[in-house]
PDB file of C-alpha atoms in Angstrom:
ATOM      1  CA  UNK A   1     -37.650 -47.868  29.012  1.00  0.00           C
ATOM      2  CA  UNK A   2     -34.405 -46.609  27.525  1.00  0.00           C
ATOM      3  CA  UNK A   3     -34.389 -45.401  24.102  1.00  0.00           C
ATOM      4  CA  UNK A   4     -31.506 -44.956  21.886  1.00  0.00           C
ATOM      5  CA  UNK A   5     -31.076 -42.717  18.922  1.00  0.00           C
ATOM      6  CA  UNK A   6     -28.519 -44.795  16.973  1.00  0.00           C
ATOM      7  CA  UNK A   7     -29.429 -43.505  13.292  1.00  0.00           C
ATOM      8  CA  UNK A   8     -30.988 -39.972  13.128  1.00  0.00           C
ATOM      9  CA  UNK A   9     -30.363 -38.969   9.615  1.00  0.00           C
ATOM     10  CA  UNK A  10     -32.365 -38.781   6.474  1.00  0.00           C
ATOM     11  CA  UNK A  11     -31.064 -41.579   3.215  1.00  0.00           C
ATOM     12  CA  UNK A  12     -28.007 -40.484   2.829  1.00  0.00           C
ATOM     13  CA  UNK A  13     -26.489 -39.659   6.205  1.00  0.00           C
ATOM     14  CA  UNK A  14     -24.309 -36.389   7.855  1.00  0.00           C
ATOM     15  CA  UNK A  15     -21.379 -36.112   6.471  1.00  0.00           C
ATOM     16  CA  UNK A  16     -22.764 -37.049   3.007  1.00  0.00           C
ATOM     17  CA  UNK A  17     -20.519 -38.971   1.255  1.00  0.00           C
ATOM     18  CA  UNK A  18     -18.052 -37.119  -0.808  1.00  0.00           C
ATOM     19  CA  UNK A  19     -19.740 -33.662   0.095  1.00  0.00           C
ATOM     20  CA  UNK A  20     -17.990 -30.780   1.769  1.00  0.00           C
ATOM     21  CA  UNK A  21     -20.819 -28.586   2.387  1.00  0.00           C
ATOM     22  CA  UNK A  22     -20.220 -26.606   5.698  1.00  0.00           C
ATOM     23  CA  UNK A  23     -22.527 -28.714   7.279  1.00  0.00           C
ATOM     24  CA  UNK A  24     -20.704 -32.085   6.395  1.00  0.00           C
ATOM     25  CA  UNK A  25     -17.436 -30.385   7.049  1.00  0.00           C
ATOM     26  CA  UNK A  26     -18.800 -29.085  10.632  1.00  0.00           C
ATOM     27  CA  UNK A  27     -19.801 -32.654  11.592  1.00  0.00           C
ATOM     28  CA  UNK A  28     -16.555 -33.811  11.116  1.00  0.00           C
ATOM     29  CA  UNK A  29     -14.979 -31.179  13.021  1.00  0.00           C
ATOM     30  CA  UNK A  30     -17.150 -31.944  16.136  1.00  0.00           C
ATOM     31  CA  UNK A  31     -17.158 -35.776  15.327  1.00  0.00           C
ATOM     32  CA  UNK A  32     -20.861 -35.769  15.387  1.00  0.00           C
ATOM     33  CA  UNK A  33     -22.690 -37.819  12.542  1.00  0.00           C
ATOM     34  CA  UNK A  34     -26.785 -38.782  11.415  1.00  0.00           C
ATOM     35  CA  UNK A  35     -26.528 -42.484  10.117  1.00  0.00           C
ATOM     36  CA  UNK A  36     -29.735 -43.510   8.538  1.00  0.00           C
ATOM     37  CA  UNK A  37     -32.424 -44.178  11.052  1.00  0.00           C
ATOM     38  CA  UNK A  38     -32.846 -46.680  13.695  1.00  0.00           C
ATOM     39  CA  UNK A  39     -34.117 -46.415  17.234  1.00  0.00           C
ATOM     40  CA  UNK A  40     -33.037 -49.083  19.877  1.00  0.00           C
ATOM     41  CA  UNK A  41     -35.602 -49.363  22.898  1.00  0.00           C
ATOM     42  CA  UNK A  42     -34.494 -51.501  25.348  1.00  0.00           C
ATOM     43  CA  UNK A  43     -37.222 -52.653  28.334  1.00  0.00           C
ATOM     44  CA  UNK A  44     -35.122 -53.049  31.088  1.00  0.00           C
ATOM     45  CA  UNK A  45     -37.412 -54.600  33.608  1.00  0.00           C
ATOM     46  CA  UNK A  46     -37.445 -57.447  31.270  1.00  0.00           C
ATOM     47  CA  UNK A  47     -34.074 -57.197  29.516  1.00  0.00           C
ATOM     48  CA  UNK A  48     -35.458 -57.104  25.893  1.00  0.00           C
ATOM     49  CA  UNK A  49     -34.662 -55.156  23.550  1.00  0.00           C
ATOM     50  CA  UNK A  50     -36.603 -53.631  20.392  1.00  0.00           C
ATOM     51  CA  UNK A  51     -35.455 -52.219  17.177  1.00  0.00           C
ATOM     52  CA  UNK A  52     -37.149 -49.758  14.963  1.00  0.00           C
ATOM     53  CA  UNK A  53     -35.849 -50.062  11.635  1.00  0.00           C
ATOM     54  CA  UNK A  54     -33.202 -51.548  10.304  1.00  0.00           C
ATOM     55  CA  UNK A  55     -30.757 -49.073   8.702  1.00  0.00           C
ATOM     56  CA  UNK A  56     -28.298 -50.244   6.463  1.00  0.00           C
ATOM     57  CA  UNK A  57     -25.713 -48.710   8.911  1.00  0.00           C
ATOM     58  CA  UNK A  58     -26.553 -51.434  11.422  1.00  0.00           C
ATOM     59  CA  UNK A  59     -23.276 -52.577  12.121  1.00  0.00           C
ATOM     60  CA  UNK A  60     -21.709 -50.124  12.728  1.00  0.00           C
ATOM     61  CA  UNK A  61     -24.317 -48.241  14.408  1.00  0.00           C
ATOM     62  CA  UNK A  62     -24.533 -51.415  17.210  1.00  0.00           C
ATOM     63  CA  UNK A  63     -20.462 -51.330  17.570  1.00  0.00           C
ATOM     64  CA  UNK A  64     -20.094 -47.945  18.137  1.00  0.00           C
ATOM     65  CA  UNK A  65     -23.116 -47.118  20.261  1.00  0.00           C
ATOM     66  CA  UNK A  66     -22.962 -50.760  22.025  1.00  0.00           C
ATOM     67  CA  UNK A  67     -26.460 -51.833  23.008  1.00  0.00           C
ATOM     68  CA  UNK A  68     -27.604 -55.020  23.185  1.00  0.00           C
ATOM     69  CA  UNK A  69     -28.948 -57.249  20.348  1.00  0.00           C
ATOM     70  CA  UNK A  70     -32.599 -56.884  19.371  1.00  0.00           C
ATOM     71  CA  UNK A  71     -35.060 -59.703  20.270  1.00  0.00           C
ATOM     72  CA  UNK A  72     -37.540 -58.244  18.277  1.00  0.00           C
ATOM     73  CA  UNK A  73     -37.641 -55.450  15.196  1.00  0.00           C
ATOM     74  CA  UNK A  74     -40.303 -53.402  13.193  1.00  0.00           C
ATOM     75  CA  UNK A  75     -40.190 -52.275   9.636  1.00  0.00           C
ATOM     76  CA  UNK A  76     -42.359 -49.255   9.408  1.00  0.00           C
ATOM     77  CA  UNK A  77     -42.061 -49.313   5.254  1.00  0.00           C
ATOM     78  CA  UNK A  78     -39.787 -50.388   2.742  1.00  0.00           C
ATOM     79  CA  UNK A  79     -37.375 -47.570   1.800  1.00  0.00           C
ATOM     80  CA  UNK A  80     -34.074 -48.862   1.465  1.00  0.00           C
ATOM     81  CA  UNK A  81     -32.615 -46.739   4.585  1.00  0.00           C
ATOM     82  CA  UNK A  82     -35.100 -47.850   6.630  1.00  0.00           C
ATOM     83  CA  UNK A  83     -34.968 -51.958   5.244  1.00  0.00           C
ATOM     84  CA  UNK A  84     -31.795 -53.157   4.087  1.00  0.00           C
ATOM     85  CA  UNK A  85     -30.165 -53.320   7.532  1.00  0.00           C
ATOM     86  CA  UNK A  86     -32.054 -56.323   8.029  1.00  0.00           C
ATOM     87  CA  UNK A  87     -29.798 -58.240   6.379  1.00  0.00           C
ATOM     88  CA  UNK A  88     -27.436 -58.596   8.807  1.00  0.00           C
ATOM     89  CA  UNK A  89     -29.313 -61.133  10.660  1.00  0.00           C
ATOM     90  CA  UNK A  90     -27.119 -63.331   8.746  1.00  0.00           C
ATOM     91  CA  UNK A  91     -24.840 -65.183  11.059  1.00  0.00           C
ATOM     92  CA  UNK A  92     -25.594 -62.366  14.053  1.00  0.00           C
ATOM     93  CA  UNK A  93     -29.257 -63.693  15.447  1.00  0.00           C
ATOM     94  CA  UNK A  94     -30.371 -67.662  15.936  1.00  0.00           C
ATOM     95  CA  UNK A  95     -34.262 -65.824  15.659  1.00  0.00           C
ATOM     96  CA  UNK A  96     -35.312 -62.734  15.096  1.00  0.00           C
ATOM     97  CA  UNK A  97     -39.283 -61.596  15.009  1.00  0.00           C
ATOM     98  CA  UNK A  98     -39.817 -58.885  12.425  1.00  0.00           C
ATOM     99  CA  UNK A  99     -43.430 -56.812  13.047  1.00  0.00           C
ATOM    100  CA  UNK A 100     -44.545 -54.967   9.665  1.00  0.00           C
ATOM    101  CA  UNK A 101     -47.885 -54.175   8.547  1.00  0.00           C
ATOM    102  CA  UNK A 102     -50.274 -56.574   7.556  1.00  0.00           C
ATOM    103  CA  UNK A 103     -52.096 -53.259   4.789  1.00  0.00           C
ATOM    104  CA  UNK A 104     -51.896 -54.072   0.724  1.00  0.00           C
ATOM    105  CA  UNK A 105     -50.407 -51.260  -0.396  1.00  0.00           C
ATOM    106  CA  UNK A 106     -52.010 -50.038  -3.152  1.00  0.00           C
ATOM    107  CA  UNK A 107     -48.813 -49.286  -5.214  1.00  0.00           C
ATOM    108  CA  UNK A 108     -47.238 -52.224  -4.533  1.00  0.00           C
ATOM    109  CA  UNK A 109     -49.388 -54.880  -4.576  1.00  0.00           C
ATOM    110  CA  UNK A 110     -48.300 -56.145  -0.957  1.00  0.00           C
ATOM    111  CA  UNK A 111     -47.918 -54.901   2.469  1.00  0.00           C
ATOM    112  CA  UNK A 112     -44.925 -54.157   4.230  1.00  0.00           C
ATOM    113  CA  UNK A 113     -45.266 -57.525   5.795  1.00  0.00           C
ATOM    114  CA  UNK A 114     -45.077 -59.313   2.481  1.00  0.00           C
ATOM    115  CA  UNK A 115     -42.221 -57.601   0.748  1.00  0.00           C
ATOM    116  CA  UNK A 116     -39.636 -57.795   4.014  1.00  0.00           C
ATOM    117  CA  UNK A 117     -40.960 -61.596   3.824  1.00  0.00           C
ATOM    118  CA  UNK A 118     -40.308 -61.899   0.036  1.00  0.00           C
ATOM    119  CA  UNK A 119     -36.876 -59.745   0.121  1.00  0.00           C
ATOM    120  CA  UNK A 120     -35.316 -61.621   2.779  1.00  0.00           C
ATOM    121  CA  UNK A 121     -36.569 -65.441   1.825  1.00  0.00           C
ATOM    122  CA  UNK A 122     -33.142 -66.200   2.213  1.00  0.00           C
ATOM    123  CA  UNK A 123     -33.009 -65.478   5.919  1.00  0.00           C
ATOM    124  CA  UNK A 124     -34.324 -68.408   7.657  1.00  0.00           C
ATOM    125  CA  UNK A 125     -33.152 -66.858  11.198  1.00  0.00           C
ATOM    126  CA  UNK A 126     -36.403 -63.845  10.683  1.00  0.00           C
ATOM    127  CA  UNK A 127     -39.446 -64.784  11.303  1.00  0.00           C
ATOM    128  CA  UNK A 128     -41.959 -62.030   9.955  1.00  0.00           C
ATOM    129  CA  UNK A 129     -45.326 -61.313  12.066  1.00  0.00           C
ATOM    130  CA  UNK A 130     -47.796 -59.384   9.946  1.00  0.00           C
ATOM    131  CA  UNK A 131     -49.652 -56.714  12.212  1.00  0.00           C
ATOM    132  CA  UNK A 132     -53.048 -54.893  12.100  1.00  0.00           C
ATOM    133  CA  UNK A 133     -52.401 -51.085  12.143  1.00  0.00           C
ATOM    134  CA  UNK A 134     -54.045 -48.808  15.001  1.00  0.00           C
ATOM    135  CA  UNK A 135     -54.180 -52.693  17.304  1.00  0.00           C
ATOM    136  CA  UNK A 136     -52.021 -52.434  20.144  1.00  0.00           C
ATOM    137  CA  UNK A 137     -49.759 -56.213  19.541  1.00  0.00           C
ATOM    138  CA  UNK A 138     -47.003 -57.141  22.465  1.00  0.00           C
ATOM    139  CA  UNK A 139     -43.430 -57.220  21.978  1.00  0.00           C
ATOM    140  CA  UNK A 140     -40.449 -57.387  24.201  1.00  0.00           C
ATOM    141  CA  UNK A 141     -43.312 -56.455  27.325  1.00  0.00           C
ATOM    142  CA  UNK A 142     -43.978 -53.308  25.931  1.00  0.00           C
ATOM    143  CA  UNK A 143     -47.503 -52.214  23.767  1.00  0.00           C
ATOM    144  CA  UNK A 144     -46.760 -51.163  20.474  1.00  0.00           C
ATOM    145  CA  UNK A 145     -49.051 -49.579  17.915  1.00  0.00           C
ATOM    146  CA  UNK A 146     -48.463 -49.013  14.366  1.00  0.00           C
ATOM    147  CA  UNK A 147     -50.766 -46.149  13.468  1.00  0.00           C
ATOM    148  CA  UNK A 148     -50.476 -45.194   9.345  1.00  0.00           C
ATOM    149  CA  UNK A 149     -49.147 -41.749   8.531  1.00  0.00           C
ATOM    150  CA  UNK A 150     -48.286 -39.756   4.971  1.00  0.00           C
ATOM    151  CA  UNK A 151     -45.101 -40.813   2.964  1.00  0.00           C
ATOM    152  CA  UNK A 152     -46.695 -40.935  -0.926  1.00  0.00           C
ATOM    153  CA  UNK A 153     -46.348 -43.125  -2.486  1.00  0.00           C
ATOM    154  CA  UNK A 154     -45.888 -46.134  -0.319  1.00  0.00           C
ATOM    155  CA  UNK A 155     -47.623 -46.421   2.786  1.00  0.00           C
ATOM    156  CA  UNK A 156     -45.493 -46.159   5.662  1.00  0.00           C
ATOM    157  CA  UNK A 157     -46.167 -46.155   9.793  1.00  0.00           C
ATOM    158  CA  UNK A 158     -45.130 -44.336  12.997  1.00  0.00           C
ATOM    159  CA  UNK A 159     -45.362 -45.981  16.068  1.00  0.00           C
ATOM    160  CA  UNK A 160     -46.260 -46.092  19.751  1.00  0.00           C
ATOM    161  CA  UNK A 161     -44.347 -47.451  22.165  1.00  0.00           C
ATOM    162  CA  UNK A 162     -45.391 -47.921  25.893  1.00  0.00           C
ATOM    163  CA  UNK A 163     -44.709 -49.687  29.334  1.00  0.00           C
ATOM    164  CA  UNK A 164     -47.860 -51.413  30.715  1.00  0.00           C
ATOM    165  CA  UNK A 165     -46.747 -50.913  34.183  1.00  0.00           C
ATOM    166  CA  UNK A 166     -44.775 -47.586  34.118  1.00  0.00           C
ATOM    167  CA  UNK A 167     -46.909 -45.896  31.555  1.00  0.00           C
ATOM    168  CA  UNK A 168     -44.010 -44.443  29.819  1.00  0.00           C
ATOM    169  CA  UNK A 169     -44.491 -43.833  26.612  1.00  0.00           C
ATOM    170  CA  UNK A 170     -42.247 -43.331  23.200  1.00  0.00           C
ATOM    171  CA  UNK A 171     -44.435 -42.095  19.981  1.00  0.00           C
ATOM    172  CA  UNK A 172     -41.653 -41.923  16.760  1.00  0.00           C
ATOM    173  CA  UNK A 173     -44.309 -40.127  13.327  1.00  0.00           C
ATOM    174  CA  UNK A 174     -42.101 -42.400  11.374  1.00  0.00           C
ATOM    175  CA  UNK A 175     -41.281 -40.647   7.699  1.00  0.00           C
ATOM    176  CA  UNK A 176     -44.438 -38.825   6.939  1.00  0.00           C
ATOM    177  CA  UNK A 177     -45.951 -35.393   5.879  1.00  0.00           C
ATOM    178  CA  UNK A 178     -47.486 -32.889   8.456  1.00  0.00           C
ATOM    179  CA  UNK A 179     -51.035 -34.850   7.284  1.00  0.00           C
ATOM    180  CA  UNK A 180     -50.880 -37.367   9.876  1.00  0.00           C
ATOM    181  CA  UNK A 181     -54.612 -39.129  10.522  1.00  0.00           C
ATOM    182  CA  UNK A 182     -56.491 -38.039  13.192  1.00  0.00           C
ATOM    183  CA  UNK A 183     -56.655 -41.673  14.564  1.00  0.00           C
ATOM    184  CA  UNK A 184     -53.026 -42.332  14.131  1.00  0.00           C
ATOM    185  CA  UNK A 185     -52.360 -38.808  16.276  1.00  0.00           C
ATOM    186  CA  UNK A 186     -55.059 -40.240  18.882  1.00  0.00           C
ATOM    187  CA  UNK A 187     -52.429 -42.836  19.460  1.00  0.00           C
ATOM    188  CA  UNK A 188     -49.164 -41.178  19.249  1.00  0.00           C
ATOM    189  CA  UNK A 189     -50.477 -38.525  21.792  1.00  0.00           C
ATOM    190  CA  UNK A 190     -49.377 -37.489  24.764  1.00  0.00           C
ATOM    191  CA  UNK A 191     -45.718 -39.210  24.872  1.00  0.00           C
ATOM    192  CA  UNK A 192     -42.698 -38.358  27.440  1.00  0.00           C
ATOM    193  CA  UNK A 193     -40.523 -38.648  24.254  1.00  0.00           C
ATOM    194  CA  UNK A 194     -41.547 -37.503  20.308  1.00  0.00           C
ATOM    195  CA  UNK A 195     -39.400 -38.572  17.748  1.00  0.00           C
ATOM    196  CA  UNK A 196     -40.378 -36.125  14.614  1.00  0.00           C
ATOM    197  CA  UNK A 197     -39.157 -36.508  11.125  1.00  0.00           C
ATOM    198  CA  UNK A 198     -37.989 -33.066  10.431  1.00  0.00           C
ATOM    199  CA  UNK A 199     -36.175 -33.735   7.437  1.00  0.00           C
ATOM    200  CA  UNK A 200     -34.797 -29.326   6.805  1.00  0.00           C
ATOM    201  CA  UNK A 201     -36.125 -26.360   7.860  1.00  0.00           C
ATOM    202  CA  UNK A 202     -38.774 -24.472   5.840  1.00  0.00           C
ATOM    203  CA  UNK A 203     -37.286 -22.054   4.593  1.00  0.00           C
ATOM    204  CA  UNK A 204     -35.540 -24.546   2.089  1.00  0.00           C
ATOM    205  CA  UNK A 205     -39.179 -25.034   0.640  1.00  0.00           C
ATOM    206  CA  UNK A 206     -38.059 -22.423  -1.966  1.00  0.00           C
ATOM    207  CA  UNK A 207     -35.397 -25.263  -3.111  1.00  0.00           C
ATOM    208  CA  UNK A 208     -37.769 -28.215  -3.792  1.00  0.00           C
ATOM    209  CA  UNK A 209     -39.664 -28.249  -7.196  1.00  0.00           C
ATOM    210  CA  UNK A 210     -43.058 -28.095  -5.749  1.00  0.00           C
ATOM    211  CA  UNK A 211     -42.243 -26.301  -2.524  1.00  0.00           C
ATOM    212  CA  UNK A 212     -44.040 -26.283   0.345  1.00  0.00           C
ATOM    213  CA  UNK A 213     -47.884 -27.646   1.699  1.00  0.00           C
ATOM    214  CA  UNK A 214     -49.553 -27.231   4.540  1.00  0.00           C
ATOM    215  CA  UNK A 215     -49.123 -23.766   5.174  1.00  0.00           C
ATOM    216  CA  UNK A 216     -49.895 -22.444   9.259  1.00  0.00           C
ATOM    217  CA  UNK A 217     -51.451 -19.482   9.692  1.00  0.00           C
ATOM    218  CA  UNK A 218     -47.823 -17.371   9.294  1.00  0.00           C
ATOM    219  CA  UNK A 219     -47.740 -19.382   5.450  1.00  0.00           C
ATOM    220  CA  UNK A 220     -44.900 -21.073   7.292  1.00  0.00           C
ATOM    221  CA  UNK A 221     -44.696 -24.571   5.401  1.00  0.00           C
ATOM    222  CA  UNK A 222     -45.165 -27.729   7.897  1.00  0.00           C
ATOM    223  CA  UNK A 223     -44.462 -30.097   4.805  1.00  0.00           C
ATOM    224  CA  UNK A 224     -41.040 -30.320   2.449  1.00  0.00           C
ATOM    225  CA  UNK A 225     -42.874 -31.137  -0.817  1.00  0.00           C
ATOM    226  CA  UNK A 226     -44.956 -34.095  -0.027  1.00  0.00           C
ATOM    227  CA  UNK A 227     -43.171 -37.034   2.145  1.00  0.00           C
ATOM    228  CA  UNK A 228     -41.767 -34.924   4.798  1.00  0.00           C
ATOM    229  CA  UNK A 229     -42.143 -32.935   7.650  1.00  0.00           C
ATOM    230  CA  UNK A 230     -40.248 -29.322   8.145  1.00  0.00           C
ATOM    231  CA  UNK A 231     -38.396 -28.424  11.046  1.00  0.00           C
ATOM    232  CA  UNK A 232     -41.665 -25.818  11.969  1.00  0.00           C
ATOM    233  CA  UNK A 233     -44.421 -28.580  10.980  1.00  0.00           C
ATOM    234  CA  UNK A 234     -42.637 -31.299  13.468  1.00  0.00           C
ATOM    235  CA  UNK A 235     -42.642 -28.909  15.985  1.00  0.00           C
ATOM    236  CA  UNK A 236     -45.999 -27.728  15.431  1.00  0.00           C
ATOM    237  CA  UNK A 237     -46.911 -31.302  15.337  1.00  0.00           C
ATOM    238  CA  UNK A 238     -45.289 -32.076  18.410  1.00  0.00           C
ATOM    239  CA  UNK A 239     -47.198 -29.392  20.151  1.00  0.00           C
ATOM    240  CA  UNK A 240     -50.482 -30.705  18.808  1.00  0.00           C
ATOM    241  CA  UNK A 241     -49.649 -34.355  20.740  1.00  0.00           C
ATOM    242  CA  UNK A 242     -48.440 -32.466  23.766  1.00  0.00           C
ATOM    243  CA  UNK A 243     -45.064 -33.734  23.501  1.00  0.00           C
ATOM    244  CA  UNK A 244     -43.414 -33.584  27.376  1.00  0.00           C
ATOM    245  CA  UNK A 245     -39.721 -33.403  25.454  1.00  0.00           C
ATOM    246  CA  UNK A 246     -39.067 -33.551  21.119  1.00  0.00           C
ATOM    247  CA  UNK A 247     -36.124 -34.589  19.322  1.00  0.00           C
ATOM    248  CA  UNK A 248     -36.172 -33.768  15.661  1.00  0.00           C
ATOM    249  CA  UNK A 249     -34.637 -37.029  13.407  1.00  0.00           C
ATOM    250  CA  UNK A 250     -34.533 -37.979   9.588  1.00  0.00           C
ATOM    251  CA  UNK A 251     -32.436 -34.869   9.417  1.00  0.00           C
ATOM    252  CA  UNK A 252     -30.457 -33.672   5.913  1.00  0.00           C
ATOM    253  CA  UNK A 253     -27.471 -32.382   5.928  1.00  0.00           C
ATOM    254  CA  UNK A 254     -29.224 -29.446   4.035  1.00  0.00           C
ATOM    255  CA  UNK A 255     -29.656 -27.436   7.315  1.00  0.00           C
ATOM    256  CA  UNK A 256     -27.252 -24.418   7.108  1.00  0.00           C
ATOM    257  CA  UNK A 257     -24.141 -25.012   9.633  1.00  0.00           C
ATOM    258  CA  UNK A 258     -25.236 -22.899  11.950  1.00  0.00           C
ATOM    259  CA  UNK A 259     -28.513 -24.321  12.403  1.00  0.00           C
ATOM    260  CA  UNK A 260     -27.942 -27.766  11.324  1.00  0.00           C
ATOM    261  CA  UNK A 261     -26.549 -28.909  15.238  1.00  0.00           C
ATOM    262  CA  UNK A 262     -29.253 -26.864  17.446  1.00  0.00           C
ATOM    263  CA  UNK A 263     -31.954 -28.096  19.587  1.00  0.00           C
ATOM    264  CA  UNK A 264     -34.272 -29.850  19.567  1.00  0.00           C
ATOM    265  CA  UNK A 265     -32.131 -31.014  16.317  1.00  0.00           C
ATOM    266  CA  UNK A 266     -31.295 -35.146  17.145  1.00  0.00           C
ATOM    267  CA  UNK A 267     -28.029 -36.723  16.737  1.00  0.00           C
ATOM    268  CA  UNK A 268     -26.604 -40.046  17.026  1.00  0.00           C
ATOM    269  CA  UNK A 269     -26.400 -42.070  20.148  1.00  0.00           C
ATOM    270  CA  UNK A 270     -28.362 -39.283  22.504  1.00  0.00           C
ATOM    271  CA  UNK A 271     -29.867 -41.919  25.020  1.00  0.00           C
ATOM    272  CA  UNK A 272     -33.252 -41.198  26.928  1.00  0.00           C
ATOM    273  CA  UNK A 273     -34.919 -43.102  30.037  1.00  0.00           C
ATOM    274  CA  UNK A 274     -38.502 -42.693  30.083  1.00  0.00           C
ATOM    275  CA  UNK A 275     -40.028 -43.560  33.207  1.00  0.00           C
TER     276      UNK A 275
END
């Protein structure tokens, strides 16, 4: 299984447009960026290929890092940086299977399923395959689980991602608060690679209206107000699921400079093979 990191930034990307923070200006001095998130996980014993979100950077994102074409993708909810990618299935795929949860969600009225469906009517090349959270479904010859996690006030998934025959396994929280379900961390546990939302560090609690929540034992915060992880509650997280190696995505360009391009910190096109 190889697994490719082409978007590893949080909604509005590193450099930010039209900010010169030192962060911003330090990517673009090392020609480093975070696009908005995507993961590309290719099977090679069966040369399919599976996307994870479809960022609205997808073009370019495919160009630059130059992997091959999904033949199958998953919406884990329906923020715009994490959606609106999918419309360039226009003219690019002759069919494309979209997986998104089959849940009602209570603020919307519909599940994931239904609102990719309903947004992109106009895309008769997707074909959109509602699936039963925490049930293991087949795609691309790999078993993938959407388990639900914490990203108030839509509902929202991380997902599990193994090889029946090698046993290697990818677990990404998806965008979520340190409150992840006991069942959904049953199923994410144990992977060779995490992929943990980690949106800023927690000492930036002090900069968000309500703070902090979820407090460890230091009063550390492991959650950036209420949809997010911190740098410290992804890692904590990560040692809970027993994590054999972490990389830390969704990342802001909020992280100081000189912390913002550390490990286990994630950037764009870092390339793993899990066997």
């Amino acid at each position: 299984m190889r697994v490719t990191l082409l978007g590893t930034g949080d909604t509005t990307g590193t450099p930010t447009v039209g900010c010169d923070c030192e962060t911003c200006q330090l990517a673009r001095e090392r020609d480093v960026e975070r696009t908005r998130f995507s993961v590309h996980v290719e099977n090679e014993r069966t040369g399919e290929s599976l996307l994870i979100d479809f960022s609205p950077d997808f073009r370019y994102q495919f160009l630059r890092d130059d992997v091959p074409l999904p033949d199958a993708g998953i919406v884990t909810h329906v923020h715009f940086d994490h959606l609106d990618g999918l419309g360039n299935a226009f003219r690019v795929f002759d069919s494309l299977d979209i997986y998104a949860a089959d849940e009602t969600d209570p603020e919307t009225g519909k599940s994931v399923a239904e609102t990719v469906a309903d947004d992109y009517h106009y895309l008769r090349t997707i074909s959109v395959q509602p699936t039963t959270p925490l049930e293991t479904v087949r795609i691309c010859g790999l078993d993938v689980t959407l388990v639900p996690v914490d990203h108030l006030p839509l509902v929202c998934y991380g997902v599990a991602i193994e090889d029946p025959e090698t046993g290697a396994k990818l677990s990404i929280t998806g965008d979520t608060s340190y409150d992840v379900p006991e069942k959904s961390r049953e199923v994410l546990d144990d992977p060779d690679l995490l992929l943990a939302d980690a949106i800023v560090p927690a000492h930036l609690c002090s900069s968000h209206p309500i703070g902090g929540r979820h407090e460890g034992p230091d009063g550390v915060p492991r959650t950036f107000g209420t949809k997010h992880m911190t740098r410290e509650g992804a890692l904590t997280l990560a040692d809970e699921l027993d994590a054999s190696q972490t990389r830390l995505v969704h990342v802001a360009h909020f992280y100081p400079a000189n912390e913002a391009f550390e490990a286990p910190l994630a950037i764009d096109g870092e390339a793993y093979v899990l066997e």
